[in-house]
Short mmCIF file of C-alpha atoms and ligand atoms in Angstrom, two decimals:
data_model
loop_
_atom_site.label_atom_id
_atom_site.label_comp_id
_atom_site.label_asym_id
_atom_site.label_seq_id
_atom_site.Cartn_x
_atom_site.Cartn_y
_atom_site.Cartn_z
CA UNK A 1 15.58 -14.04 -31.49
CA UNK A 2 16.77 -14.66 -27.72
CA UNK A 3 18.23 -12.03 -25.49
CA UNK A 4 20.68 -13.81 -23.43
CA UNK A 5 22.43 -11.95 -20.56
CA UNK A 6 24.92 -13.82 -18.69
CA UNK A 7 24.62 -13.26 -15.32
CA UNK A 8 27.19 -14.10 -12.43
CA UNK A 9 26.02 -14.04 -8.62
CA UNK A 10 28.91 -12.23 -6.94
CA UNK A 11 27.87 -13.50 -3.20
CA UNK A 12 29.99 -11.86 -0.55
CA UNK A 13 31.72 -13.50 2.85
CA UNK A 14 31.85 -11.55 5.79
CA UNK A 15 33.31 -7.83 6.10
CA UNK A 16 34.34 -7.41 9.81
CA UNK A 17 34.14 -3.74 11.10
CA UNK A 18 37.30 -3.05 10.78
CA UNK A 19 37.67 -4.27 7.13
CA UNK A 20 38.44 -0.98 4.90
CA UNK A 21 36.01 -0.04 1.59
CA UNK A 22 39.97 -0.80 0.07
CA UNK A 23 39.90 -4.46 1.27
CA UNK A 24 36.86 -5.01 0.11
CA UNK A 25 36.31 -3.49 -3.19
CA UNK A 26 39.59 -5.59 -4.09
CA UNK A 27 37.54 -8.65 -3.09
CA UNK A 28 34.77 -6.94 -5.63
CA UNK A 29 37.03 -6.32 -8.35
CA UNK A 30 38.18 -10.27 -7.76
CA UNK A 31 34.87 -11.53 -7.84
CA UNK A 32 33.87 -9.29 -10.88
CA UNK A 33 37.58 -10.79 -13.21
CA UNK A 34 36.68 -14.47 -12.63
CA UNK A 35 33.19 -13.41 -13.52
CA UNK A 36 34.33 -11.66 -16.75
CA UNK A 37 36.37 -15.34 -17.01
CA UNK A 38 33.61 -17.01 -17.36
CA UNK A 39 31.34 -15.04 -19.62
CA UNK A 40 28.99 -12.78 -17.79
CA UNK A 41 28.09 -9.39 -18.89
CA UNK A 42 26.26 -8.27 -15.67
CA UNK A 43 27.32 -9.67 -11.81
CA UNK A 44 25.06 -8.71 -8.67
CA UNK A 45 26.68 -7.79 -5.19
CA UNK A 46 25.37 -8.24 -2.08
CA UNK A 47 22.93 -5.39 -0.09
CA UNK A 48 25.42 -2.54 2.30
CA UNK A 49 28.24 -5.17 -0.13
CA UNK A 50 31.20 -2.05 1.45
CA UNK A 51 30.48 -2.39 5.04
CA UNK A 52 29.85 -4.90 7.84
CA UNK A 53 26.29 -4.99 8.51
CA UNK A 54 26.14 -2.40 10.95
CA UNK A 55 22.26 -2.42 11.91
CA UNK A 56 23.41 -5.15 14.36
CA UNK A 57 24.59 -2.76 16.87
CA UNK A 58 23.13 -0.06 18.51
CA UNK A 59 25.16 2.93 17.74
CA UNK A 60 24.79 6.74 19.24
CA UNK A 61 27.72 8.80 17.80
CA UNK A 62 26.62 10.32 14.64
CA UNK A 63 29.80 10.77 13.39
CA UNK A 64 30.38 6.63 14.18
CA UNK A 65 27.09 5.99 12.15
CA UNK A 66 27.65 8.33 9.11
CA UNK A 67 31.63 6.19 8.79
CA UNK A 68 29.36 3.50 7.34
CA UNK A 69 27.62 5.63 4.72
CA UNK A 70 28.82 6.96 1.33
CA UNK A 71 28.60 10.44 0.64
CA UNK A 72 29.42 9.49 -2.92
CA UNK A 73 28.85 7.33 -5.78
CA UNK A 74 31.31 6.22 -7.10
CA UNK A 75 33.65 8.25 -4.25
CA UNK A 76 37.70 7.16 -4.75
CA UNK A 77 37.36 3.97 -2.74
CA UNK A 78 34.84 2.61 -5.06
CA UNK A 79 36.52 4.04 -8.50
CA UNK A 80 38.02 1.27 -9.34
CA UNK A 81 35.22 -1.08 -9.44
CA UNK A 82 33.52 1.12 -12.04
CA UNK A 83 37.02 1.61 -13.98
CA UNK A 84 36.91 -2.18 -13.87
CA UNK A 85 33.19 -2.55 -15.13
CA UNK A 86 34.38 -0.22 -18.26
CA UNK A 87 37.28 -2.09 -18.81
CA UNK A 88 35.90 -5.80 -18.91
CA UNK A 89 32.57 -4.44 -20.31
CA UNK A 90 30.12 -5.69 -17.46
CA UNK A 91 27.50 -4.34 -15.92
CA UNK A 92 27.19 -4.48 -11.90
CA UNK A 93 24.33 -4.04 -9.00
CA UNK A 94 25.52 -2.95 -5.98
CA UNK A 95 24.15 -2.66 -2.34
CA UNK A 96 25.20 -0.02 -0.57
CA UNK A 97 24.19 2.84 2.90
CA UNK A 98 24.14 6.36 0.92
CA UNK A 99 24.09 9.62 2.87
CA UNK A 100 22.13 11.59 0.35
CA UNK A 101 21.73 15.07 0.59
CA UNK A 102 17.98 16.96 0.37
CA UNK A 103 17.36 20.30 0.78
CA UNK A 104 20.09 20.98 2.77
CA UNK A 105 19.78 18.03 5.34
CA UNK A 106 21.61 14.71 5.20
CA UNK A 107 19.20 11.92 4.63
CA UNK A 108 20.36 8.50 5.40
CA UNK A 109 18.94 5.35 2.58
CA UNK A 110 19.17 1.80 2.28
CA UNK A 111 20.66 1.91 -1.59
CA UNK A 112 21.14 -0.59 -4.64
CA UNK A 113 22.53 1.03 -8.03
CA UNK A 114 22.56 -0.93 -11.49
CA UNK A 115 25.92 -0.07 -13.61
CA UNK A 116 25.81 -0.44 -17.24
CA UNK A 117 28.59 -2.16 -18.63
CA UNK A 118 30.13 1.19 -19.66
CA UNK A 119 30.75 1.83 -16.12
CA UNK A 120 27.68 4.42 -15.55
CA UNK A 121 24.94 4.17 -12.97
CA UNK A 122 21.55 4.01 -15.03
CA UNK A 123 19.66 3.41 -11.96
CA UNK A 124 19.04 3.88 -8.38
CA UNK A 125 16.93 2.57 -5.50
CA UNK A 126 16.25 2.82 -1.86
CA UNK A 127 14.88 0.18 -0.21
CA UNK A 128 11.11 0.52 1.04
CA UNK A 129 10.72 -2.34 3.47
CA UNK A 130 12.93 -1.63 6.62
CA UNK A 131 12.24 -4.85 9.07
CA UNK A 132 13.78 -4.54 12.37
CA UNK A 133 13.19 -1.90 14.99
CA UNK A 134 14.40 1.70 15.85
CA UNK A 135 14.92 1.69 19.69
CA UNK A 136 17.55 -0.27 21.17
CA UNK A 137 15.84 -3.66 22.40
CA UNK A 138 18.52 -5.35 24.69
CA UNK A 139 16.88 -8.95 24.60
CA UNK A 140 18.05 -9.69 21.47
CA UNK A 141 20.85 -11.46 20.37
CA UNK A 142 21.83 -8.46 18.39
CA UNK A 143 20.29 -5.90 17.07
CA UNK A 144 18.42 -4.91 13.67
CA UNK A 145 17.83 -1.56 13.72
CA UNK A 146 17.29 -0.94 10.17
CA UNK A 147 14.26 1.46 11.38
CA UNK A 148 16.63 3.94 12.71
CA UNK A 149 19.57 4.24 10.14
CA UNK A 150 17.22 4.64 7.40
CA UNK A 151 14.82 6.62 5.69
CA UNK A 152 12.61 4.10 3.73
CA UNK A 153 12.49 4.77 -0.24
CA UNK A 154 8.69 4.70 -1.80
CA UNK A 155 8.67 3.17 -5.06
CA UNK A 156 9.68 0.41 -7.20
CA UNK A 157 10.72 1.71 -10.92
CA UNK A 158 11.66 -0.32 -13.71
CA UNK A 159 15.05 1.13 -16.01
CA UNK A 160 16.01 -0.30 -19.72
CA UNK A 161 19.58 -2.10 -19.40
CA UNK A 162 21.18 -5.53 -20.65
CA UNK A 163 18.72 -5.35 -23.87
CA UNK A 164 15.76 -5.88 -21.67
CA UNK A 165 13.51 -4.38 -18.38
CA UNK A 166 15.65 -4.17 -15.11
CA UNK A 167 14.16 -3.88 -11.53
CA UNK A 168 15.87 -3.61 -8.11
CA UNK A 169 14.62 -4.86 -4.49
CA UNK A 170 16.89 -4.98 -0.88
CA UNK A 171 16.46 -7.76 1.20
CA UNK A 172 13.41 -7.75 2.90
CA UNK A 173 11.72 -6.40 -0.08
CA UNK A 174 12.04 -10.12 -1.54
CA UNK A 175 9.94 -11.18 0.95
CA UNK A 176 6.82 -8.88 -0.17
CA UNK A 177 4.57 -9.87 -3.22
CA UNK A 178 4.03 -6.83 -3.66
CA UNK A 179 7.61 -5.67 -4.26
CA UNK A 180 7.56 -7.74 -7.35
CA UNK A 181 3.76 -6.94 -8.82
CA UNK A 182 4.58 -3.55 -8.91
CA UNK A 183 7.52 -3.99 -11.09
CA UNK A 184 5.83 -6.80 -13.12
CA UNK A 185 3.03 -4.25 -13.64
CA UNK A 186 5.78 -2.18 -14.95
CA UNK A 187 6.78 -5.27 -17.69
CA UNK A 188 9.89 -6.07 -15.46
CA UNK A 189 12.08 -8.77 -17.13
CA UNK A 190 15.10 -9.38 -14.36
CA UNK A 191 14.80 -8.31 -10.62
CA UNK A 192 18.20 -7.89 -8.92
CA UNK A 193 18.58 -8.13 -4.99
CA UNK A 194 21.16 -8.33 -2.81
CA UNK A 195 20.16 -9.56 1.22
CA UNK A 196 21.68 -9.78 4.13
CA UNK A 197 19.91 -12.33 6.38
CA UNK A 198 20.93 -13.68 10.09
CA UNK A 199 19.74 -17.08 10.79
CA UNK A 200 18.69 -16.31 13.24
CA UNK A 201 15.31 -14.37 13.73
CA UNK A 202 14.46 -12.96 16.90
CA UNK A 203 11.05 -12.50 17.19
CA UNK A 204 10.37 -15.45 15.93
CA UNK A 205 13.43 -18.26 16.37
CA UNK A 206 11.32 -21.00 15.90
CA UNK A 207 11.48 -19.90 11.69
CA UNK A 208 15.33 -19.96 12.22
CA UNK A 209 15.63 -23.66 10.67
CA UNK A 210 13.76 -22.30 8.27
CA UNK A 211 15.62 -19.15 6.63
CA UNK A 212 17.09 -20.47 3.70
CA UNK A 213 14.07 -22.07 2.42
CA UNK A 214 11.84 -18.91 3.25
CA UNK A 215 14.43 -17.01 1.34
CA UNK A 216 14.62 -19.07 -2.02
CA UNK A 217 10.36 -19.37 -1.91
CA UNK A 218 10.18 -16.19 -1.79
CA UNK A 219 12.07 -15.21 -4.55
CA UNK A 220 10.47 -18.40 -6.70
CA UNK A 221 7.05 -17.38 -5.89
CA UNK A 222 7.87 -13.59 -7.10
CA UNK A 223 9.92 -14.74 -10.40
CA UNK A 224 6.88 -17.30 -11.86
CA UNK A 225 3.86 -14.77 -10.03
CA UNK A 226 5.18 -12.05 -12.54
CA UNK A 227 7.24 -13.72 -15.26
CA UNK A 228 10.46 -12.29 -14.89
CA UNK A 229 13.76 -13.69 -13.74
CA UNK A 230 15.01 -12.80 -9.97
CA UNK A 231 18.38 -12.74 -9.04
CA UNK A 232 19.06 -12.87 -5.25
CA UNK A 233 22.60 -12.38 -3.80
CA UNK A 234 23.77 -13.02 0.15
CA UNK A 235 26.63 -11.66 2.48
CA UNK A 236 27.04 -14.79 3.95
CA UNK A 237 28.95 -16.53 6.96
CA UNK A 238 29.99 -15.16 10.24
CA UNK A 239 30.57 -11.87 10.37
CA UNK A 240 31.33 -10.00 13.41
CA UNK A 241 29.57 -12.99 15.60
CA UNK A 242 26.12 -13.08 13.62
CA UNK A 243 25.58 -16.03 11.08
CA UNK A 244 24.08 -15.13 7.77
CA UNK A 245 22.47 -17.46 5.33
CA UNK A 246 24.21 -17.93 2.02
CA UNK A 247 21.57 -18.94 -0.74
CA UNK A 248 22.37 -16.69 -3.53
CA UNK A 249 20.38 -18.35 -6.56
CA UNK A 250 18.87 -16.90 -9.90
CA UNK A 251 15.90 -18.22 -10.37
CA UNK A 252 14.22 -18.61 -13.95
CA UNK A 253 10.44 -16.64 -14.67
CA UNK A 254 9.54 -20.81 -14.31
CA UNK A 255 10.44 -20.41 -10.90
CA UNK A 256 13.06 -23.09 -11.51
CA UNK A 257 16.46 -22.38 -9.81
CA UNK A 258 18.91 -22.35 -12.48
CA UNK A 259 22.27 -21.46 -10.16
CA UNK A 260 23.31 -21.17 -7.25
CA UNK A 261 26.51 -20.56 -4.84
CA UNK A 262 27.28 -23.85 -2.47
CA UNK A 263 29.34 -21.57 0.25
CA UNK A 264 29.05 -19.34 2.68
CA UNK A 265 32.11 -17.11 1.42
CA UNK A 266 33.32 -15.08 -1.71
CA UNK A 267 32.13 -17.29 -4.74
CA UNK A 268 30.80 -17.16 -8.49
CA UNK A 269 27.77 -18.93 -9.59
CA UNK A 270 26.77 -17.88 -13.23
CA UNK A 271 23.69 -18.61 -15.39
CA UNK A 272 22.98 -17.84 -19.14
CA UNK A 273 19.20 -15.84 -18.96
CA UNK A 274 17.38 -15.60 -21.81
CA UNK A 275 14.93 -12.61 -21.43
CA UNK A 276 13.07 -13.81 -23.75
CA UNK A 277 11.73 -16.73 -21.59
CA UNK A 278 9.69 -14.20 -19.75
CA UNK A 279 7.31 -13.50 -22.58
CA UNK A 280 5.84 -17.19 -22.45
CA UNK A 281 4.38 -16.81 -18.72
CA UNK A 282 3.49 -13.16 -19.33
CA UNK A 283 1.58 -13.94 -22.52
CA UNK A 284 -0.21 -16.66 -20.47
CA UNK A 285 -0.70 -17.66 -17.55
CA UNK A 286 0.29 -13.90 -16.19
CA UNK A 287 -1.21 -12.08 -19.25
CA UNK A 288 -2.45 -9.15 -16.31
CA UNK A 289 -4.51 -7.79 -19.09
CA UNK A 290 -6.56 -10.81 -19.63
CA UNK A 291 -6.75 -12.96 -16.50
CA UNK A 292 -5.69 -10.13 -13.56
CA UNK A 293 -8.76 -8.79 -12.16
CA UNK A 294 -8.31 -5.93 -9.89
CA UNK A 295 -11.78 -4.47 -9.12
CA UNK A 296 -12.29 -7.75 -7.26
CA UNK A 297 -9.70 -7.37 -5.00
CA UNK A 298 -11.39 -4.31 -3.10
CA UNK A 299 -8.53 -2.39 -3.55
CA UNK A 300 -8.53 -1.29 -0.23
CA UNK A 301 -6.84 2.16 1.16
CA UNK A 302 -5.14 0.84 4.24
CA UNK A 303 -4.67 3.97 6.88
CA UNK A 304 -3.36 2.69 10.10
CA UNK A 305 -6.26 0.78 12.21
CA UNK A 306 -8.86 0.73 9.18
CA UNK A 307 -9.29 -0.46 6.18
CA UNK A 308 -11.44 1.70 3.78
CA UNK A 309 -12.63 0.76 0.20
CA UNK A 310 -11.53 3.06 -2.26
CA UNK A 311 -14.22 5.30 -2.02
CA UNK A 312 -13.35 5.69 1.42
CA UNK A 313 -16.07 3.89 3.05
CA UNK A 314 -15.35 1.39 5.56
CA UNK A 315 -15.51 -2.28 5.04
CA UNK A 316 -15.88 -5.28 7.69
CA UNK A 317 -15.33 -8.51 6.69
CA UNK A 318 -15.33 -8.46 2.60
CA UNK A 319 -17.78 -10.56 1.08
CA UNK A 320 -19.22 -11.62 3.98
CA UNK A 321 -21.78 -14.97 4.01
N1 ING B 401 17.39 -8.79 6.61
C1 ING B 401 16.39 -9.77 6.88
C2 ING B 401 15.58 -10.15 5.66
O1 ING B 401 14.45 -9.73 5.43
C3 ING B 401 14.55 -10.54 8.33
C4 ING B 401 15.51 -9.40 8.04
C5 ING B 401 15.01 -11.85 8.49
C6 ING B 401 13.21 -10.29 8.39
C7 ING B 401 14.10 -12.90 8.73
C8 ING B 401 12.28 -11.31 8.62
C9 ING B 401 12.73 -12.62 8.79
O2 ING B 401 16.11 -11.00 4.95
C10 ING B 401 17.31 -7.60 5.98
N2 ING B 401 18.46 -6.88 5.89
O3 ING B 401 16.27 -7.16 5.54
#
């Protein structure tokens, strides 16, 4: 028996500064109806999918900073995109800056949330790989200071939803193998991300020709590595002067493509994903319990400046002639 879940990229155009949450959960609530029109049951949003992407500039007023964040989830601006998930019956992911609150102190996260399709969040995550930089660094272009808005998360769980095993990643987390073994050690089935990626890459331009392929390999090589299906979603276009790469694709545990969105604005792409499919790679050719062999990888404890084996002696080169 197949467990399909019909699932609709919801890639987002740009949201200039001044654009309110109002404005753009509308454009949400747009994307998610012709979704529902065309059969899906579960549509991804973009990462920070409320605000422009604000790590560009180099901002000093706290007050200017925290008017990006949401103190709540869902707060009145963003009620009616749950109202709408219970009413149509779909399930969302959505990308979002959330000023959480820990023992008294405001902590500041890089946050994704998966939304059954009764409207409730069943799972959270805070994204652990924040590229970029935390000082202001005036030769750029613009800036991506990621490093100082956020606390980074530290974990990757796995949640039941959609009749199957759901995972979440942010961005640059698509770009890490590791982001994606440590939910297919977890039996993950569908991996949901939502990016926001410049063209251009400062510290290293000469990859700038380069993004969008970088960005669909890495997703392909994390979908077939671990057998699950990844579902990748852009803010694209220019938005307040800074191109972004468009891209949003689902790709298949194959590591086939099997959508994708053709523009760099609002737009719908939906595939029919049949969980199911997964078990044929992880049965095989990833069966970790039969082929994956750990205690030859030196599982290393990597502190800053040394690498030490797991007993905590130090290693040179490993296996050295
Ligand atoms: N954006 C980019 C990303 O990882 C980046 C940052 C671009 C890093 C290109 C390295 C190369 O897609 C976010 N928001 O992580």
């Amino acid at each position: 028996m197949s467990r399909f879940v019909n699932v609709a990229l919801g890639q987002l155009g740009p949201i200039q500064r001044t654009d309110s949450r109002q404005q753009v959960v509308s454009r949400l609530c747009a994307l998610m109806r012709e979704a529902h029109a065309l059969g899906a049951h579960l549509i991804v949003f973009p990462e920070l999918a409320l605000t422009t992407f604000f790590p560009r500039w180099y901002i000093e007023d706290e007050e200017d900073i925290n008017s990006f964040f949401e103190r709540e989830m869902p707060s009145a601006a963003t009620q009616p995109l749950f109202d709408l998930a219970r009413e149509l019956g779909m399930g969302f992911y959505l990308g979002y800056a959330e000023l959480a609150q820990e023992q008294g102190k405001a902590v500041r996260y890089n946050t994704s949330i998966i939304v059954n399709r009764q409207g409730e969040i069943i799972g959270k995550y805070r994204k652990v790989h924040l590229p970029g930089h935390a000082e202001h660094e005036p030769w750029r272009r613009f800036q991506h200071l990621e490093k100082r808005y956020f606390t980074p998360g530290n974990h990757f769980g796995v949640t039941p939803a959609f009749g199957g095993i759901f995972g979440m990643a942010i961005c640059n987390d698509r770009r890490w193998a590791e982001t994606y073994r440590a939910m297919g050690l977890q039996g993950v089935e569908m991996v949901l991300i939502g990016y926001n990626t410049p063209v251009h890459n400062a510290p290293a331009p000469q990859h700038d020709d380069l993004s969008l392929f970088q960005n669909q390999l890495s997703m392909q090589a994390g979908a077939y590595q671990n057998g699950t299906w990844v579902v990748g979603v852009a803010k694209a276009g220019l938005e307040e002067g800074v191109d972004s790469i468009g891209g949003s694709c689902i790709v298949a545990p194959s590591g086939e493509v099997v959508a994708r969105c053709i523009t760099k604005g609002d737009e719908v792409a939906i595939a029919r994903c049949d969980l199911d499919f997964c078990a044929i790679y992880k049965r095989t050719t990833f069966n970790f319990d039969l082929h994956r062999r750990p205690e030859a990888y030196g599982l290393l404890v990597e502190r800053k400046g040394e690498t030490l084996a797991a007993d905590g002696t130090a290693v040179g080169v490993l296996n050295a002639p």
